[in-house]
Amino acid sequence: MMWLAGALVFWACAWAGNVALANSPWSERLGVRLAVPLLFGVTLLVLWEGLVRAFGVSPVILPPPSAVAQTFANSTDILWQDFQQTVLKGALRGYVIGALAAFCTAILIDRSVFLTRGLLPIGNFVAALPIVGIAPILVNWFGFDWQSKAAVVVVMVFFPILVNTVQGLGQSDAMSRDLMRTYAASYPQTLLKLRLPAALPFIFNGLKIATTLALIGAIVAEYFGSPTRGMGFRISTGVGSLSIDLVWAEIAVAAIVGTAFYGVVSWLEARFTFWHPSQRQ
Amino acid sequence: MRSVAPVLTVLAVIVGLWYLAVAPMNIRVALNQAERAGAEIVPEGAVQRRQTSVWRLMAQNTAFVSEGYALERPRLPTPVQVGEELWKTTGKMVMRGRAWSKRSLIYHGWITLQSTLWGFFLGTAVGIIGAVAIVYSRVADMSLMPWAIISQTVPIVALAPMIIVLTSQIGVEGRGLPKAIISAYLCFFPVLVGMVKGLRSPGPSQLDLLKTYNATGLQTFLKLRLPASVPYLFTSLKVGIAAALVGTIVGELPTGAISGLGARILIGDQFGAPLAIWSALFAAAILAGVLVTLLDVAQRVTLRRMGMAT
């Protein structure tokens, strides 16, 4: 009862605090802008802890966040090993290969209006498909190690990046292109100095969508066979062997990696497209 | 309409490449099968052939290349094989009156479609309610929006097995609900973002006009903000239903489900039946295409009736 009451009181206080902060004259300051969502997240964790303890939920079903944090701290070596296998080897390599392949394909087909018109609808359609389903096929083709995971990631990130890059390359306006013509700029010069910079916001949009897809692909592919390490492997075996707290620790790693990956790409976007209206302060 | 010819050309190129790829992908399986049937293969024995490249195998055994196009368990089936398998598990079963048999893709597609639609409605509802809260409450805007973004960077597949364990422990029978939750998780975000944009799209002059009419907050919402958000809503619904289908299939894949298109993929993998995997994949693609097209038609009709068609 104590736990439940405490959690509810904390919730009420945090909510009141957030209302006060959001309506205060300082609500535009960076500190407040960070504090409000942080307090919201902490409240969720406290509520989870309180409810689990108050109702005596078995840790086999849903462990409290404190137990997950403890497991996280105790098994950092396992988590680090899985992180290397899934993220560094599978997801990141696949992401880089897929992004480069999509980028080069986009530049190649961009020279032909005919191909662009034909490929855009198909690419858009394929980008909306449940491509994760090819994971078992690719695991069958490329074996159990990271190569098959990278292959799944390549296929998953290819189409969103391709479609966005092709769309971005068409973004420079006729006026600027005419200006380049009057300068007698060659095709590579126009591409490098005008069209690629104009395409950057779109390319980064595709890259950001692809960050989550890369992690999803790498983890799903591990459900279909992997060496005895990796986040997907640990999650699927953990659910079977009832070490649920380790599963939640892996989920926490996945969440942190996903957010950090997205954050890094967003940061790069802010560096490279500082001139774009959406990035101006 | 002017893009029909280019699309068809690109499709033809893809199918052509696919056909070309079938030969090198299947040559080893084809040669093994031919050898077991008693034919003379140039490097004898499967172990020997593993050292040889597929191109050399094809050059030395040209007579058997064509066998790769008619294997029962190919590494890469031809488009025709996939099409035949699709027809065998849909149209042919309907004609024999067994459309709801457990081997029919119509049955599995229906299971997947149900979860997708439940997840879609749930996700759309959460997205719209969240968007209204974010537009009308500063606290919600500041605290919910960052978490909505973070929630999408968390790979849902990691959570999927836990959601299934949790719902089954709480005492929910069947897999419908956990799958719907997973697809709602993927589906709510595009709807939320689109609705926030749409509800905020009326300009200050329009809002001022309603103020001069002495409109209440509810009237402003119903007569200005909500209609203004409809084009945005439909655009995000199309993204959302595709995401919901992805979510359902992810929910069926890693968790030992027995019915649904994702389960067909899983079972095809476990029993070494590649044709079953490919036909389930194409069935999922067709389902996605049909759902998005239906929403597209609904969008056109609605916007024309509202006088907003472009």
mmCIF file of C-alpha atoms in Angstrom, chain A residues 66-227:
data_model
loop_
_atom_site.group_PDB
_atom_site.id
_atom_site.type_symbol
_atom_site.label_atom_id
_atom_site.label_comp_id
_atom_site.label_asym_id
_atom_site.label_seq_id
_atom_site.Cartn_x
_atom_site.Cartn_y
_atom_site.Cartn_z
ATOM 1 C CA SER A 66 15.359 -1.144 -9.993
ATOM 2 C CA ALA A 67 15.908 -4.894 -10.572
ATOM 3 C CA VAL A 68 16.500 -4.234 -14.271
ATOM 4 C CA ALA A 69 19.050 -1.545 -13.416
ATOM 5 C CA GLN A 70 20.822 -3.966 -11.076
ATOM 6 C CA THR A 71 20.957 -6.693 -13.734
ATOM 7 C CA PHE A 72 22.170 -4.099 -16.210
ATOM 8 C CA ALA A 73 25.053 -3.148 -13.910
ATOM 9 C CA ASN A 74 25.910 -6.787 -13.103
ATOM 10 C CA SER A 75 25.990 -8.091 -16.671
ATOM 11 C CA THR A 76 27.709 -5.321 -18.559
ATOM 12 C CA ASP A 77 30.130 -7.787 -20.167
ATOM 13 C CA ILE A 78 27.296 -9.839 -21.719
ATOM 14 C CA LEU A 79 25.520 -6.673 -22.818
ATOM 15 C CA TRP A 80 28.729 -5.290 -24.328
ATOM 16 C CA GLN A 81 29.346 -8.532 -26.233
ATOM 17 C CA ASP A 82 25.789 -8.499 -27.598
ATOM 18 C CA PHE A 83 26.104 -4.828 -28.462
ATOM 19 C CA GLN A 84 29.243 -5.536 -30.489
ATOM 20 C CA GLN A 85 27.659 -8.447 -32.323
ATOM 21 C CA THR A 86 24.310 -6.854 -33.154
ATOM 22 C CA VAL A 87 25.002 -3.146 -33.403
ATOM 23 C CA LEU A 88 28.624 -2.736 -34.424
ATOM 24 C CA LYS A 89 28.863 -5.771 -36.692
ATOM 25 C CA GLY A 90 25.313 -6.287 -37.968
ATOM 26 C CA ALA A 91 23.415 -3.026 -37.901
ATOM 27 C CA LEU A 92 26.164 -0.445 -38.481
ATOM 28 C CA ARG A 93 27.918 -2.268 -41.319
ATOM 29 C CA GLY A 94 24.606 -2.984 -43.018
ATOM 30 C CA TYR A 95 23.530 0.626 -42.530
ATOM 31 C CA VAL A 96 26.709 2.009 -44.118
ATOM 32 C CA ILE A 97 26.633 -0.450 -47.046
ATOM 33 C CA GLY A 98 22.911 0.089 -47.628
ATOM 34 C CA ALA A 99 23.168 3.877 -47.418
ATOM 35 C CA LEU A 100 26.125 4.006 -49.834
ATOM 36 C CA ALA A 101 24.406 1.622 -52.263
ATOM 37 C CA ALA A 102 21.183 3.634 -52.161
ATOM 38 C CA PHE A 103 23.075 6.900 -52.604
ATOM 39 C CA CYS A 104 25.041 5.638 -55.628
ATOM 40 C CA THR A 105 21.909 4.126 -57.196
ATOM 41 C CA ALA A 106 20.074 7.407 -56.724
ATOM 42 C CA ILE A 107 22.861 9.389 -58.425
ATOM 43 C CA LEU A 108 22.935 6.901 -61.297
ATOM 44 C CA ILE A 109 19.217 6.777 -62.002
ATOM 45 C CA ASP A 110 18.883 10.515 -61.489
ATOM 46 C CA ARG A 111 20.493 11.110 -64.890
ATOM 47 C CA SER A 112 17.498 9.508 -66.575
ATOM 48 C CA VAL A 113 14.083 11.151 -66.111
ATOM 49 C CA PHE A 114 12.474 7.971 -67.413
ATOM 50 C CA LEU A 115 14.090 5.759 -64.777
ATOM 51 C CA THR A 116 13.321 8.242 -61.997
ATOM 52 C CA ARG A 117 9.647 8.328 -62.947
ATOM 53 C CA GLY A 118 9.539 4.539 -63.009
ATOM 54 C CA LEU A 119 11.528 3.890 -59.859
ATOM 55 C CA LEU A 120 9.938 6.422 -57.493
ATOM 56 C CA PRO A 121 6.485 4.759 -57.241
ATOM 57 C CA ILE A 122 8.060 1.318 -56.950
ATOM 58 C CA GLY A 123 10.545 2.500 -54.327
ATOM 59 C CA ASN A 124 7.782 4.210 -52.361
ATOM 60 C CA PHE A 125 5.715 1.044 -52.458
ATOM 61 C CA VAL A 126 8.592 -1.220 -51.429
ATOM 62 C CA ALA A 127 9.545 1.156 -48.601
ATOM 63 C CA ALA A 128 6.056 0.587 -47.125
ATOM 64 C CA LEU A 129 6.281 -3.212 -47.291
ATOM 65 C CA PRO A 130 7.025 -5.479 -44.326
ATOM 66 C CA ILE A 131 10.552 -6.225 -45.620
ATOM 67 C CA VAL A 132 11.552 -7.752 -42.264
ATOM 68 C CA GLY A 133 9.914 -10.918 -43.575
ATOM 69 C CA ILE A 134 12.906 -11.637 -45.816
ATOM 70 C CA ALA A 135 15.064 -12.165 -42.700
ATOM 71 C CA PRO A 136 14.745 -15.991 -42.729
ATOM 72 C CA ILE A 137 15.602 -16.133 -46.454
ATOM 73 C CA LEU A 138 18.732 -14.013 -46.028
ATOM 74 C CA VAL A 139 19.824 -15.949 -42.925
ATOM 75 C CA ASN A 140 19.515 -19.069 -45.076
ATOM 76 C CA TRP A 141 21.645 -17.505 -47.833
ATOM 77 C CA PHE A 142 24.392 -15.829 -45.820
ATOM 78 C CA GLY A 143 24.756 -18.071 -42.796
ATOM 79 C CA PHE A 144 24.275 -17.436 -39.079
ATOM 80 C CA ASP A 145 26.969 -14.835 -38.401
ATOM 81 C CA TRP A 146 26.772 -11.060 -38.793
ATOM 82 C CA GLN A 147 26.860 -11.144 -42.619
ATOM 83 C CA SER A 148 23.234 -12.247 -42.840
ATOM 84 C CA LYS A 149 22.197 -9.561 -40.321
ATOM 85 C CA ALA A 150 24.017 -6.894 -42.314
ATOM 86 C CA ALA A 151 22.309 -8.178 -45.479
ATOM 87 C CA VAL A 152 18.845 -7.810 -43.918
ATOM 88 C CA VAL A 153 19.770 -4.282 -42.793
ATOM 89 C CA VAL A 154 21.040 -3.387 -46.294
ATOM 90 C CA VAL A 155 17.741 -4.390 -47.892
ATOM 91 C CA MET A 156 15.682 -2.622 -45.206
ATOM 92 C CA VAL A 157 17.495 0.734 -45.323
ATOM 93 C CA PHE A 158 18.025 0.781 -49.110
ATOM 94 C CA PHE A 159 14.594 1.896 -50.300
ATOM 95 C CA PRO A 160 13.797 4.711 -47.838
ATOM 96 C CA ILE A 161 17.204 6.284 -48.491
ATOM 97 C CA LEU A 162 16.922 5.762 -52.264
ATOM 98 C CA VAL A 163 13.482 7.359 -52.487
ATOM 99 C CA ASN A 164 14.467 10.308 -50.322
ATOM 100 C CA THR A 165 17.717 10.941 -52.193
ATOM 101 C CA VAL A 166 16.022 10.832 -55.600
ATOM 102 C CA GLN A 167 13.349 13.230 -54.363
ATOM 103 C CA GLY A 168 15.993 15.493 -52.857
ATOM 104 C CA LEU A 169 18.005 15.624 -56.071
ATOM 105 C CA GLY A 170 14.938 17.066 -57.796
ATOM 106 C CA GLN A 171 14.612 19.846 -55.229
ATOM 107 C CA SER A 172 16.905 22.552 -56.637
ATOM 108 C CA ASP A 173 14.750 25.171 -58.374
ATOM 109 C CA ALA A 174 14.894 26.009 -62.065
ATOM 110 C CA MET A 175 16.360 29.447 -61.328
ATOM 111 C CA SER A 176 19.451 28.045 -59.579
ATOM 112 C CA ARG A 177 19.942 25.415 -62.262
ATOM 113 C CA ASP A 178 19.774 28.107 -64.950
ATOM 114 C CA LEU A 179 22.347 30.087 -63.011
ATOM 115 C CA MET A 180 24.674 27.072 -63.016
ATOM 116 C CA ARG A 181 24.153 26.789 -66.762
ATOM 117 C CA THR A 182 25.090 30.407 -67.331
ATOM 118 C CA TYR A 183 28.290 29.684 -65.381
ATOM 119 C CA ALA A 184 28.883 26.816 -67.870
ATOM 120 C CA ALA A 185 29.069 24.407 -64.936
ATOM 121 C CA SER A 186 29.619 20.751 -65.856
ATOM 122 C CA TYR A 187 27.304 17.968 -64.616
ATOM 123 C CA PRO A 188 29.548 17.012 -61.655
ATOM 124 C CA GLN A 189 29.941 20.660 -60.681
ATOM 125 C CA THR A 190 26.168 21.225 -60.695
ATOM 126 C CA LEU A 191 25.725 18.030 -58.721
ATOM 127 C CA LEU A 192 28.345 18.841 -56.090
ATOM 128 C CA LYS A 193 27.728 22.567 -55.646
ATOM 129 C CA LEU A 194 23.994 22.874 -56.149
ATOM 130 C CA ARG A 195 21.941 19.709 -56.227
ATOM 131 C CA LEU A 196 23.580 17.619 -53.494
ATOM 132 C CA PRO A 197 23.488 20.441 -50.934
ATOM 133 C CA ALA A 198 19.851 21.091 -51.849
ATOM 134 C CA ALA A 199 19.128 17.377 -51.436
ATOM 135 C CA LEU A 200 20.744 17.094 -47.979
ATOM 136 C CA PRO A 201 17.588 17.668 -45.896
ATOM 137 C CA PHE A 202 15.880 14.860 -47.802
ATOM 138 C CA ILE A 203 18.891 12.538 -47.595
ATOM 139 C CA PHE A 204 19.088 13.069 -43.845
ATOM 140 C CA ASN A 205 15.372 12.392 -43.547
ATOM 141 C CA GLY A 206 15.960 9.024 -45.188
ATOM 142 C CA LEU A 207 19.011 8.361 -43.018
ATOM 143 C CA LYS A 208 16.999 9.104 -39.871
ATOM 144 C CA ILE A 209 14.156 6.748 -40.874
ATOM 145 C CA ALA A 210 16.781 4.100 -41.635
ATOM 146 C CA THR A 211 18.399 4.234 -38.159
ATOM 147 C CA THR A 212 15.435 2.492 -36.515
ATOM 148 C CA LEU A 213 14.988 0.098 -39.433
ATOM 149 C CA ALA A 214 18.650 -0.929 -39.162
ATOM 150 C CA LEU A 215 18.253 -1.969 -35.521
ATOM 151 C CA ILE A 216 14.936 -3.727 -36.185
ATOM 152 C CA GLY A 217 16.488 -5.676 -39.064
ATOM 153 C CA ALA A 218 19.566 -6.725 -37.128
ATOM 154 C CA ILE A 219 17.536 -7.907 -34.123
ATOM 155 C CA VAL A 220 14.822 -9.744 -36.098
ATOM 156 C CA ALA A 221 17.432 -11.563 -38.203
ATOM 157 C CA GLU A 222 18.911 -12.945 -34.987
ATOM 158 C CA TYR A 223 15.601 -14.587 -34.079
ATOM 159 C CA PHE A 224 16.149 -16.852 -37.110
ATOM 160 C CA GLY A 225 19.559 -18.134 -36.146
ATOM 161 C CA SER A 226 22.700 -16.527 -34.779
ATOM 162 C CA PRO A 227 25.906 -17.420 -32.992
#
